[in-house]
Amino acid sequence: MKKATFLLCLFILIATSVHSQQKVNISLKEFLEKVRLNNLEYAAEKLNINIADAAIESAKVFNDPNVSIGYGSAEIYGMKMGSSIGVEVSKTISYGKRPAAIEYAKSERELTKILLDDYFQNLRAYATSLWIDVIKKQRLFDVQLSTYQMVRELVAIDSLRQVEGWIGEIDAKQSRVEAGIMYNELLNSEVELQHAYLNLTNVCGVSAADTVIVPSTTTIKHVRQFNLSELLREAPSKRADILAAASGIDLSEKGLRVAKASNNTDFEIAVGLNLHKEAKNEIAPSPFHRDFSVSLSIPIPISTKLYNGEVKAARSKIQQAELKYKSAVQVMETEIIESYNNYLKLDKQLKSYSNGLLINAKDVLDEKKTGYRKGDTPFLEVLDAQRTYDSILIMYFETMYNKSEALVKLEKAAGIWDIE
């Protein structure tokens, strides 16, 4: 008896503390804020904005002018023919390419920002699902622990009855076996609960070596009324992935402009100045003088007119982006309808448990326990009643938390969020 009490106390101690780690009780709102601020993967994704800003800066680069300096000499030995020094400044003009590249880079940044919003929406839903999983496991663990404590109570009563000769040794062993089975199941549940705490801690960027995040509540508010038509109508303007698909069309159109601009003819303008030294030869003497030159170099665009694959590819990408957008909208509508129907189904199931099913099972259990203490009810009948009640209670909790999870999926599918 002392050994059993010691084991129970030890187990409760393990179940209510996670080794030497500090437990931090926070609300769902505080938890999601930690996820937003500290999640390492999200922090890495946010750097894509900086990368996109750098791409805009790169697109602003223009063709630098070229400066060339030359020296020439027409000397024939002993005839003093003279020499010259020349300076030329040239620049390549690319019409329309730089503005098109800047607009494309800006569209890429806008798309990157939308994709970052989409990443956070998915992360927020995932983190909330982890939160729900933790509080569900905590509830189920509490049910198992309560049942184990009740069975230990009955085992103690059976031990006294065996000593007093009221029951045989086999009956007393049976109760101890049942208690042992429950104890092992409780240990498994406790380990699963600890793992769930660790997952919750990791997702908000907190080191699990010394800190464990623990929900401060065991429920989330999931009483919501939704209008399916309204959800379907407003979702395209709220869901980040749909906005990203729409932005993809705009980006493809900007890509077409870049492709067309790349076929624009580049031309080069050059201005030169030459300084000629005085020539003192007797045959063709000349004074010091200078001359200027201006040149325009224009390539003949033969290949760009014959082969315009970039433009054709860019047009195809626009069509592709439009089809992807339509497909994304169809998938979104399916997700909303399925999530909506699942939410309504679980809401109805949850109400069925509240219509007397749990109360009746609890009444039967209490009556069996009272009869057992009086010696009128066998241990196995009490155990069956307890299992029935636990089964109903577990299904009730699972339905309740499945409804919470369905709410998360529905709001994620609709692009809204007001979960507390």
GROMACS .gro file of C-alpha atoms in nm:
model
  420
    1MET     CA    1   0.000   0.000   0.000
    2LYS     CA    2   0.279   0.241   0.088
    3LYS     CA    3   0.460   0.150  -0.231
    4ALA     CA    4   0.150   0.220  -0.441
    5THR     CA    5   0.095   0.555  -0.270
    6PHE     CA    6   0.459   0.647  -0.328
    7LEU     CA    7   0.436   0.557  -0.697
    8LEU     CA    8   0.117   0.760  -0.735
    9CYS     CA    9   0.269   1.067  -0.573
   10LEU     CA   10   0.581   1.029  -0.784
   11PHE     CA   11   0.377   0.998  -1.100
   12ILE     CA   12   0.168   1.306  -1.019
   13LEU     CA   13   0.489   1.497  -0.959
   14ILE     CA   14   0.621   1.394  -1.302
   15ALA     CA   15   0.292   1.473  -1.469
   16THR     CA   16   0.270   1.823  -1.326
   17SER     CA   17   0.628   1.927  -1.392
   18VAL     CA   18   0.867   1.877  -1.681
   19HIS     CA   19   1.193   1.788  -1.510
   20SER     CA   20   1.393   2.105  -1.431
   21GLN     CA   21   1.242   2.309  -1.713
   22GLN     CA   22   1.054   2.623  -1.627
   23LYS     CA   23   0.687   2.617  -1.725
   24VAL     CA   24   0.549   2.935  -1.876
   25ASN     CA   25   0.169   2.959  -1.882
   26ILE     CA   26   0.047   3.185  -2.162
   27SER     CA   27  -0.276   3.250  -2.348
   28LEU     CA   28  -0.334   3.164  -2.714
   29LYS     CA   29  -0.303   3.532  -2.810
   30GLU     CA   30   0.034   3.560  -2.632
   31PHE     CA   31   0.149   3.233  -2.787
   32LEU     CA   32   0.067   3.343  -3.142
   33GLU     CA   33   0.247   3.671  -3.081
   34LYS     CA   34   0.556   3.478  -2.975
   35VAL     CA   35   0.526   3.272  -3.292
   36ARG     CA   36   0.507   3.589  -3.501
   37LEU     CA   37   0.808   3.746  -3.333
   38ASN     CA   38   1.035   3.449  -3.262
   39ASN     CA   39   0.965   3.161  -3.501
   40LEU     CA   40   1.298   3.096  -3.670
   41GLU     CA   41   1.163   2.971  -4.002
   42TYR     CA   42   0.932   3.273  -4.028
   43ALA     CA   43   1.226   3.500  -3.948
   44ALA     CA   44   1.417   3.338  -4.234
   45GLU     CA   45   1.122   3.390  -4.470
   46LYS     CA   46   1.106   3.760  -4.377
   47LEU     CA   47   1.455   3.804  -4.521
   48ASN     CA   48   1.301   3.746  -4.864
   49ILE     CA   49   1.171   4.103  -4.840
   50ASN     CA   50   1.528   4.230  -4.802
   51ILE     CA   51   1.632   4.015  -5.097
   52ALA     CA   52   1.349   4.160  -5.307
   53ASP     CA   53   1.452   4.515  -5.208
   54ALA     CA   54   1.805   4.435  -5.319
   55ALA     CA   55   1.669   4.308  -5.652
   56ILE     CA   56   1.499   4.644  -5.706
   57GLU     CA   57   1.829   4.819  -5.642
   58SER     CA   58   1.998   4.587  -5.892
   59ALA     CA   59   1.733   4.663  -6.153
   60LYS     CA   60   1.810   5.034  -6.122
   61VAL     CA   61   2.163   4.983  -6.251
   62PHE     CA   62   2.221   5.165  -6.583
   63ASN     CA   63   2.487   5.141  -6.850
   64ASP     CA   64   2.794   5.332  -6.738
   65PRO     CA   65   2.980   5.548  -6.988
   66ASN     CA   66   3.312   5.426  -7.123
   67VAL     CA   67   3.625   5.639  -7.148
   68SER     CA   68   3.907   5.540  -7.379
   69ILE     CA   69   4.244   5.711  -7.413
   70GLY     CA   70   4.479   5.645  -7.707
   71TYR     CA   71   4.819   5.751  -7.825
   72GLY     CA   72   4.937   5.747  -8.184
   73SER     CA   73   5.264   5.823  -8.355
   74ALA     CA   74   5.351   5.861  -8.722
   75GLU     CA   75   5.723   5.904  -8.666
   76ILE     CA   76   5.961   5.806  -8.940
   77TYR     CA   77   6.318   5.800  -8.823
   78GLY     CA   78   6.460   6.147  -8.835
   79MET     CA   79   6.161   6.312  -9.015
   80LYS     CA   80   5.966   6.451  -8.717
   81MET     CA   81   5.622   6.340  -8.843
   82GLY     CA   82   5.449   6.416  -8.508
   83SER     CA   83   5.219   6.224  -8.271
   84SER     CA   84   4.866   6.249  -8.131
   85ILE     CA   85   4.667   6.179  -7.813
   86GLY     CA   86   4.298   6.096  -7.827
   87VAL     CA   87   4.016   6.075  -7.569
   88GLU     CA   88   3.678   5.920  -7.646
   89VAL     CA   89   3.366   5.898  -7.426
   90SER     CA   90   3.097   5.649  -7.529
   91LYS     CA   91   2.773   5.521  -7.382
   92THR     CA   92   2.536   5.242  -7.476
   93ILE     CA   93   2.171   5.346  -7.473
   94SER     CA   94   1.920   5.070  -7.391
   95TYR     CA   95   1.574   5.202  -7.459
   96GLY     CA   96   1.300   5.077  -7.225
   97LYS     CA   97   1.496   4.794  -7.062
   98ARG     CA   98   1.575   4.959  -6.728
   99PRO     CA   99   1.218   5.086  -6.653
  100ALA     CA  100   1.077   4.743  -6.743
  101ALA     CA  101   1.327   4.568  -6.515
  102ILE     CA  102   1.247   4.805  -6.226
  103GLU     CA  103   0.872   4.748  -6.261
  104TYR     CA  104   0.928   4.373  -6.274
  105ALA     CA  105   1.143   4.383  -5.958
  106LYS     CA  106   0.878   4.589  -5.778
  107SER     CA  107   0.611   4.337  -5.873
  108GLU     CA  108   0.836   4.060  -5.746
  109ARG     CA  109   0.865   4.241  -5.413
  110GLU     CA  110   0.488   4.276  -5.389
  111LEU     CA  111   0.448   3.907  -5.463
  112THR     CA  112   0.715   3.826  -5.204
  113LYS     CA  113   0.525   4.027  -4.942
  114ILE     CA  114   0.201   3.845  -5.022
  115LEU     CA  115   0.376   3.508  -5.005
  116LEU     CA  116   0.517   3.608  -4.666
  117ASP     CA  117   0.162   3.683  -4.549
  118ASP     CA  118   0.054   3.344  -4.681
  119TYR     CA  119   0.341   3.177  -4.497
  120PHE     CA  120   0.235   3.342  -4.172
  121GLN     CA  121  -0.130   3.248  -4.221
  122ASN     CA  122  -0.027   2.883  -4.261
  123LEU     CA  123   0.214   2.909  -3.968
  124ARG     CA  124  -0.052   3.065  -3.746
  125ALA     CA  125  -0.301   2.790  -3.831
  126TYR     CA  126  -0.035   2.522  -3.774
  127ALA     CA  127   0.066   2.672  -3.439
  128THR     CA  128  -0.297   2.694  -3.330
  129SER     CA  129  -0.346   2.328  -3.424
  130LEU     CA  130  -0.048   2.240  -3.202
  131TRP     CA  131  -0.209   2.442  -2.924
  132ILE     CA  132  -0.535   2.250  -2.964
  133ASP     CA  133  -0.347   1.920  -2.969
  134VAL     CA  134  -0.178   2.007  -2.639
  135ILE     CA  135  -0.495   2.105  -2.456
  136LYS     CA  136  -0.670   1.795  -2.592
  137LYS     CA  137  -0.392   1.569  -2.468
  138GLN     CA  138  -0.398   1.749  -2.133
  139ARG     CA  139  -0.773   1.689  -2.098
  140LEU     CA  140  -0.744   1.322  -2.192
  141PHE     CA  141  -0.453   1.279  -1.953
  142ASP     CA  142  -0.663   1.430  -1.674
  143VAL     CA  143  -0.941   1.181  -1.749
  144GLN     CA  144  -0.697   0.888  -1.733
  145LEU     CA  145  -0.536   1.018  -1.414
  146SER     CA  146  -0.875   1.059  -1.244
  147THR     CA  147  -0.975   0.706  -1.345
  148TYR     CA  148  -0.644   0.565  -1.223
  149GLN     CA  149  -0.685   0.736  -0.887
  150MET     CA  150  -1.037   0.594  -0.857
  151VAL     CA  151  -0.917   0.243  -0.941
  152ARG     CA  152  -0.634   0.274  -0.687
  153GLU     CA  153  -0.900   0.362  -0.433
  154LEU     CA  154  -1.094   0.050  -0.521
  155VAL     CA  155  -0.775  -0.159  -0.507
  156ALA     CA  156  -0.716  -0.035  -0.153
  157ILE     CA  157  -1.071  -0.134  -0.058
  158ASP     CA  158  -1.023  -0.479  -0.216
  159SER     CA  159  -0.701  -0.528  -0.021
  160LEU     CA  160  -0.885  -0.465   0.306
  161ARG     CA  161  -1.170  -0.692   0.202
  162GLN     CA  162  -0.925  -0.970   0.119
  163VAL     CA  163  -0.764  -0.939   0.461
  164GLU     CA  164  -1.106  -0.952   0.621
  165GLY     CA  165  -1.206  -1.250   0.406
  166TRP     CA  166  -1.486  -1.081   0.215
  167ILE     CA  167  -1.330  -1.152  -0.126
  168GLY     CA  168  -1.085  -1.408  -0.257
  169GLU     CA  169  -0.725  -1.354  -0.361
  170ILE     CA  170  -0.812  -1.381  -0.732
  171ASP     CA  171  -1.056  -1.087  -0.711
  172ALA     CA  172  -0.795  -0.876  -0.534
  173LYS     CA  173  -0.535  -0.966  -0.796
  174GLN     CA  174  -0.778  -0.876  -1.072
  175SER     CA  175  -0.817  -0.524  -0.937
  176ARG     CA  176  -0.440  -0.483  -0.904
  177VAL     CA  177  -0.390  -0.603  -1.263
  178GLU     CA  178  -0.640  -0.349  -1.390
  179ALA     CA  179  -0.463  -0.076  -1.193
  180GLY     CA  180  -0.128  -0.180  -1.341
  181ILE     CA  181  -0.263  -0.165  -1.695
  182MET     CA  182  -0.401   0.184  -1.635
  183TYR     CA  183  -0.072   0.294  -1.484
  184ASN     CA  184   0.119   0.194  -1.797
  185GLU     CA  185  -0.135   0.367  -2.019
  186LEU     CA  186  -0.101   0.676  -1.803
  187LEU     CA  187   0.277   0.675  -1.846
  188ASN     CA  188   0.238   0.665  -2.225
  189SER     CA  189  -0.006   0.954  -2.217
  190GLU     CA  190   0.227   1.156  -1.995
  191VAL     CA  191   0.515   1.112  -2.243
  192GLU     CA  192   0.293   1.211  -2.537
  193LEU     CA  193   0.183   1.519  -2.345
  194GLN     CA  194   0.544   1.621  -2.280
  195HIS     CA  195   0.626   1.581  -2.649
  196ALA     CA  196   0.328   1.800  -2.735
  197TYR     CA  197   0.457   2.067  -2.494
  198LEU     CA  198   0.796   2.053  -2.667
  199ASN     CA  199   0.638   2.098  -3.012
  200LEU     CA  200   0.446   2.397  -2.881
  201THR     CA  201   0.765   2.545  -2.735
  202ASN     CA  202   0.972   2.493  -3.049
  203VAL     CA  203   0.725   2.656  -3.286
  204CYS     CA  204   0.742   2.987  -3.101
  205GLY     CA  205   1.121   2.996  -3.114
  206VAL     CA  206   1.183   2.930  -2.745
  207SER     CA  207   1.460   2.696  -2.637
  208ALA     CA  208   1.309   2.383  -2.485
  209ALA     CA  209   1.627   2.319  -2.285
  210ASP     CA  210   1.511   2.539  -1.997
  211THR     CA  211   1.157   2.655  -2.082
  212VAL     CA  212   0.831   2.482  -2.169
  213ILE     CA  213   0.527   2.667  -2.301
  214VAL     CA  214   0.205   2.553  -2.134
  215PRO     CA  215  -0.145   2.674  -2.236
  216SER     CA  216  -0.313   2.876  -1.965
  217THR     CA  217  -0.659   2.749  -2.070
  218THR     CA  218  -0.802   2.416  -2.181
  219THR     CA  219  -1.049   2.551  -2.437
  220ILE     CA  220  -1.074   2.797  -2.723
  221LYS     CA  221  -1.389   2.986  -2.814
  222HIS     CA  222  -1.538   2.808  -3.111
  223VAL     CA  223  -1.897   2.929  -3.113
  224ARG     CA  224  -1.922   3.095  -3.454
  225GLN     CA  225  -2.198   3.154  -3.707
  226PHE     CA  226  -2.090   3.160  -4.071
  227ASN     CA  227  -2.263   3.243  -4.398
  228LEU     CA  228  -2.123   3.013  -4.666
  229SER     CA  229  -2.209   3.242  -4.957
  230GLU     CA  230  -2.041   3.534  -4.785
  231LEU     CA  231  -1.730   3.329  -4.712
  232LEU     CA  232  -1.702   3.221  -5.076
  233ARG     CA  233  -1.753   3.574  -5.202
  234GLU     CA  234  -1.500   3.746  -4.974
  235ALA     CA  235  -1.229   3.481  -4.951
  236PRO     CA  236  -1.049   3.571  -5.281
  237SER     CA  237  -0.971   3.917  -5.142
  238LYS     CA  238  -0.856   3.783  -4.803
  239ARG     CA  239  -0.662   3.466  -4.873
  240ALA     CA  240  -0.298   3.542  -4.929
  241ASP     CA  241  -0.238   3.248  -5.163
  242ILE     CA  242  -0.520   3.366  -5.393
  243LEU     CA  243  -0.383   3.720  -5.385
  244ALA     CA  244  -0.042   3.572  -5.466
  245ALA     CA  245  -0.190   3.387  -5.765
  246ALA     CA  246  -0.347   3.713  -5.886
  247SER     CA  247  -0.016   3.891  -5.832
  248GLY     CA  248   0.148   3.615  -6.036
  249ILE     CA  249  -0.059   3.726  -6.337
  250ASP     CA  250   0.061   4.083  -6.294
  251LEU     CA  251   0.419   3.963  -6.260
  252SER     CA  252   0.388   3.759  -6.579
  253GLU     CA  253   0.258   4.066  -6.762
  254LYS     CA  254   0.555   4.264  -6.637
  255GLY     CA  255   0.774   3.978  -6.755
  256LEU     CA  256   0.629   4.017  -7.104
  257ARG     CA  257   0.726   4.384  -7.099
  258VAL     CA  258   1.079   4.287  -6.997
  259ALA     CA  259   1.095   4.035  -7.280
  260LYS     CA  260   0.975   4.292  -7.535
  261ALA     CA  261   1.215   4.552  -7.400
  262SER     CA  262   1.503   4.306  -7.429
  263ASN     CA  263   1.443   4.306  -7.806
  264ASN     CA  264   1.476   4.684  -7.824
  265THR     CA  265   1.780   4.785  -8.025
  266ASP     CA  266   2.074   4.915  -7.822
  267PHE     CA  267   2.277   5.191  -7.981
  268GLU     CA  268   2.603   5.350  -7.884
  269ILE     CA  269   2.697   5.717  -7.895
  270ALA     CA  270   3.061   5.819  -7.884
  271VAL     CA  271   3.229   6.161  -7.865
  272GLY     CA  272   3.604   6.192  -7.922
  273LEU     CA  273   3.877   6.455  -7.904
  274ASN     CA  274   4.221   6.414  -8.066
  275LEU     CA  275   4.521   6.637  -8.002
  276HIS     CA  276   4.787   6.635  -8.277
  277LYS     CA  277   5.141   6.747  -8.199
  278GLU     CA  278   5.314   6.991  -8.435
  279ALA     CA  279   5.488   6.813  -8.724
  280LYS     CA  280   5.814   6.980  -8.832
  281ASN     CA  281   5.910   6.761  -9.125
  282GLU     CA  282   6.006   6.937  -9.448
  283ILE     CA  283   5.771   6.743  -9.675
  284ALA     CA  284   5.436   6.795  -9.494
  285PRO     CA  285   5.475   7.024  -9.197
  286SER     CA  286   5.163   7.091  -8.981
  287PRO     CA  287   5.095   7.300  -8.673
  288PHE     CA  288   4.955   7.173  -8.344
  289HIS     CA  289   4.584   7.110  -8.393
  290ARG     CA  290   4.286   6.917  -8.255
  291ASP     CA  291   3.982   6.750  -8.404
  292PHE     CA  292   3.648   6.626  -8.273
  293SER     CA  293   3.450   6.319  -8.367
  294VAL     CA  294   3.092   6.203  -8.298
  295SER     CA  295   2.974   5.855  -8.387
  296LEU     CA  296   2.652   5.657  -8.361
  297SER     CA  297   2.660   5.276  -8.370
  298ILE     CA  298   2.333   5.093  -8.435
  299PRO     CA  299   2.317   4.712  -8.465
  300ILE     CA  300   2.098   4.556  -8.730
  301PRO     CA  301   1.831   4.353  -8.541
  302ILE     CA  302   1.815   4.053  -8.771
  303SER     CA  303   1.818   3.770  -8.515
  304THR     CA  304   1.578   3.940  -8.272
  305LYS     CA  305   1.323   3.975  -8.549
  306LEU     CA  306   1.364   3.618  -8.664
  307TYR     CA  307   1.376   3.455  -8.320
  308ASN     CA  308   1.154   3.600  -8.047
  309GLY     CA  309   1.133   3.302  -7.812
  310GLU     CA  310   1.147   3.514  -7.497
  311VAL     CA  311   0.834   3.703  -7.595
  312LYS     CA  312   0.649   3.382  -7.684
  313ALA     CA  313   0.752   3.225  -7.353
  314ALA     CA  314   0.640   3.535  -7.162
  315ARG     CA  315   0.297   3.525  -7.330
  316SER     CA  316   0.262   3.158  -7.238
  317LYS     CA  317   0.355   3.238  -6.877
  318ILE     CA  318   0.067   3.488  -6.863
  319GLN     CA  319  -0.177   3.222  -6.977
  320GLN     CA  320  -0.023   2.979  -6.731
  321ALA     CA  321  -0.060   3.228  -6.443
  322GLU     CA  322  -0.425   3.290  -6.534
  323LEU     CA  323  -0.499   2.916  -6.533
  324LYS     CA  324  -0.320   2.873  -6.200
  325TYR     CA  325  -0.530   3.153  -6.053
  326LYS     CA  326  -0.854   2.991  -6.168
  327SER     CA  327  -0.738   2.656  -6.032
  328ALA     CA  328  -0.643   2.812  -5.698
  329VAL     CA  329  -0.989   2.970  -5.670
  330GLN     CA  330  -1.154   2.634  -5.738
  331VAL     CA  331  -0.940   2.462  -5.475
  332MET     CA  332  -1.019   2.744  -5.230
  333GLU     CA  333  -1.394   2.707  -5.286
  334THR     CA  334  -1.372   2.332  -5.228
  335GLU     CA  335  -1.173   2.383  -4.908
  336ILE     CA  336  -1.423   2.635  -4.775
  337ILE     CA  337  -1.727   2.416  -4.849
  338GLU     CA  338  -1.567   2.103  -4.700
  339SER     CA  339  -1.444   2.289  -4.391
  340TYR     CA  340  -1.783   2.455  -4.345
  341ASN     CA  341  -1.971   2.123  -4.365
  342ASN     CA  342  -1.726   1.954  -4.129
  343TYR     CA  343  -1.760   2.238  -3.879
  344LEU     CA  344  -2.142   2.210  -3.882
  345LYS     CA  345  -2.124   1.831  -3.845
  346LEU     CA  346  -1.898   1.850  -3.540
  347ASP     CA  347  -2.114   2.122  -3.390
  348LYS     CA  348  -2.415   1.891  -3.409
  349GLN     CA  349  -2.217   1.599  -3.267
  350LEU     CA  350  -2.096   1.809  -2.976
  351LYS     CA  351  -2.451   1.912  -2.892
  352SER     CA  352  -2.558   1.546  -2.884
  353TYR     CA  353  -2.315   1.481  -2.598
  354SER     CA  354  -2.463   1.769  -2.405
  355ASN     CA  355  -2.817   1.631  -2.427
  356GLY     CA  356  -2.792   1.396  -2.130
  357LEU     CA  357  -2.552   1.131  -2.259
  358LEU     CA  358  -2.267   1.232  -2.031
  359ILE     CA  359  -2.494   1.295  -1.734
  360ASN     CA  360  -2.659   0.953  -1.763
  361ALA     CA  361  -2.324   0.774  -1.788
  362LYS     CA  362  -2.199   0.964  -1.481
  363ASP     CA  363  -2.513   0.873  -1.285
  364VAL     CA  364  -2.464   0.504  -1.368
  365LEU     CA  365  -2.099   0.521  -1.258
  366ASP     CA  366  -2.181   0.693  -0.929
  367GLU     CA  367  -2.446   0.436  -0.855
  368LYS     CA  368  -2.207   0.148  -0.927
  369LYS     CA  369  -1.938   0.303  -0.707
  370THR     CA  370  -2.186   0.349  -0.422
  371GLY     CA  371  -2.298  -0.012  -0.458
  372TYR     CA  372  -1.937  -0.128  -0.457
  373ARG     CA  373  -1.860   0.053  -0.134
  374LYS     CA  374  -2.163  -0.113   0.021
  375GLY     CA  375  -2.045  -0.449  -0.108
  376ASP     CA  376  -2.344  -0.498  -0.341
  377THR     CA  377  -2.165  -0.440  -0.675
  378PRO     CA  378  -1.867  -0.641  -0.808
  379PHE     CA  379  -1.545  -0.462  -0.899
  380LEU     CA  380  -1.573  -0.549  -1.269
  381GLU     CA  381  -1.916  -0.384  -1.293
  382VAL     CA  382  -1.772  -0.064  -1.152
  383LEU     CA  383  -1.482  -0.092  -1.394
  384ASP     CA  384  -1.718  -0.141  -1.691
  385ALA     CA  385  -1.923   0.161  -1.584
  386GLN     CA  386  -1.604   0.365  -1.548
  387ARG     CA  387  -1.484   0.260  -1.891
  388THR     CA  388  -1.819   0.349  -2.045
  389TYR     CA  389  -1.816   0.690  -1.882
  390ASP     CA  390  -1.452   0.750  -1.979
  391SER     CA  391  -1.523   0.644  -2.336
  392ILE     CA  392  -1.810   0.890  -2.366
  393LEU     CA  393  -1.611   1.166  -2.194
  394ILE     CA  394  -1.312   1.108  -2.421
  395MET     CA  395  -1.534   1.114  -2.731
  396TYR     CA  396  -1.688   1.436  -2.600
  397PHE     CA  397  -1.349   1.600  -2.555
  398GLU     CA  398  -1.222   1.471  -2.888
  399THR     CA  399  -1.532   1.607  -3.063
  400MET     CA  400  -1.495   1.939  -2.885
  401TYR     CA  401  -1.132   1.978  -2.988
  402ASN     CA  402  -1.201   1.843  -3.336
  403LYS     CA  403  -1.456   2.121  -3.367
  404SER     CA  404  -1.189   2.369  -3.258
  405GLU     CA  405  -0.956   2.226  -3.521
  406ALA     CA  406  -1.236   2.247  -3.779
  407LEU     CA  407  -1.280   2.614  -3.689
  408VAL     CA  408  -0.909   2.673  -3.752
  409LYS     CA  409  -0.931   2.504  -4.093
  410LEU     CA  410  -1.248   2.691  -4.188
  411GLU     CA  411  -1.108   3.033  -4.097
  412LYS     CA  412  -0.779   2.953  -4.270
  413ALA     CA  413  -0.970   2.844  -4.582
  414ALA     CA  414  -1.178   3.164  -4.574
  415GLY     CA  415  -0.881   3.391  -4.503
  416ILE     CA  416  -1.022   3.525  -4.176
  417TRP     CA  417  -0.900   3.499  -3.818
  418ASP     CA  418  -1.076   3.579  -3.491
  419ILE     CA  419  -0.992   3.270  -3.286
  420GLU     CA  420  -0.931   3.324  -2.915
   0.00000   0.00000   0.00000
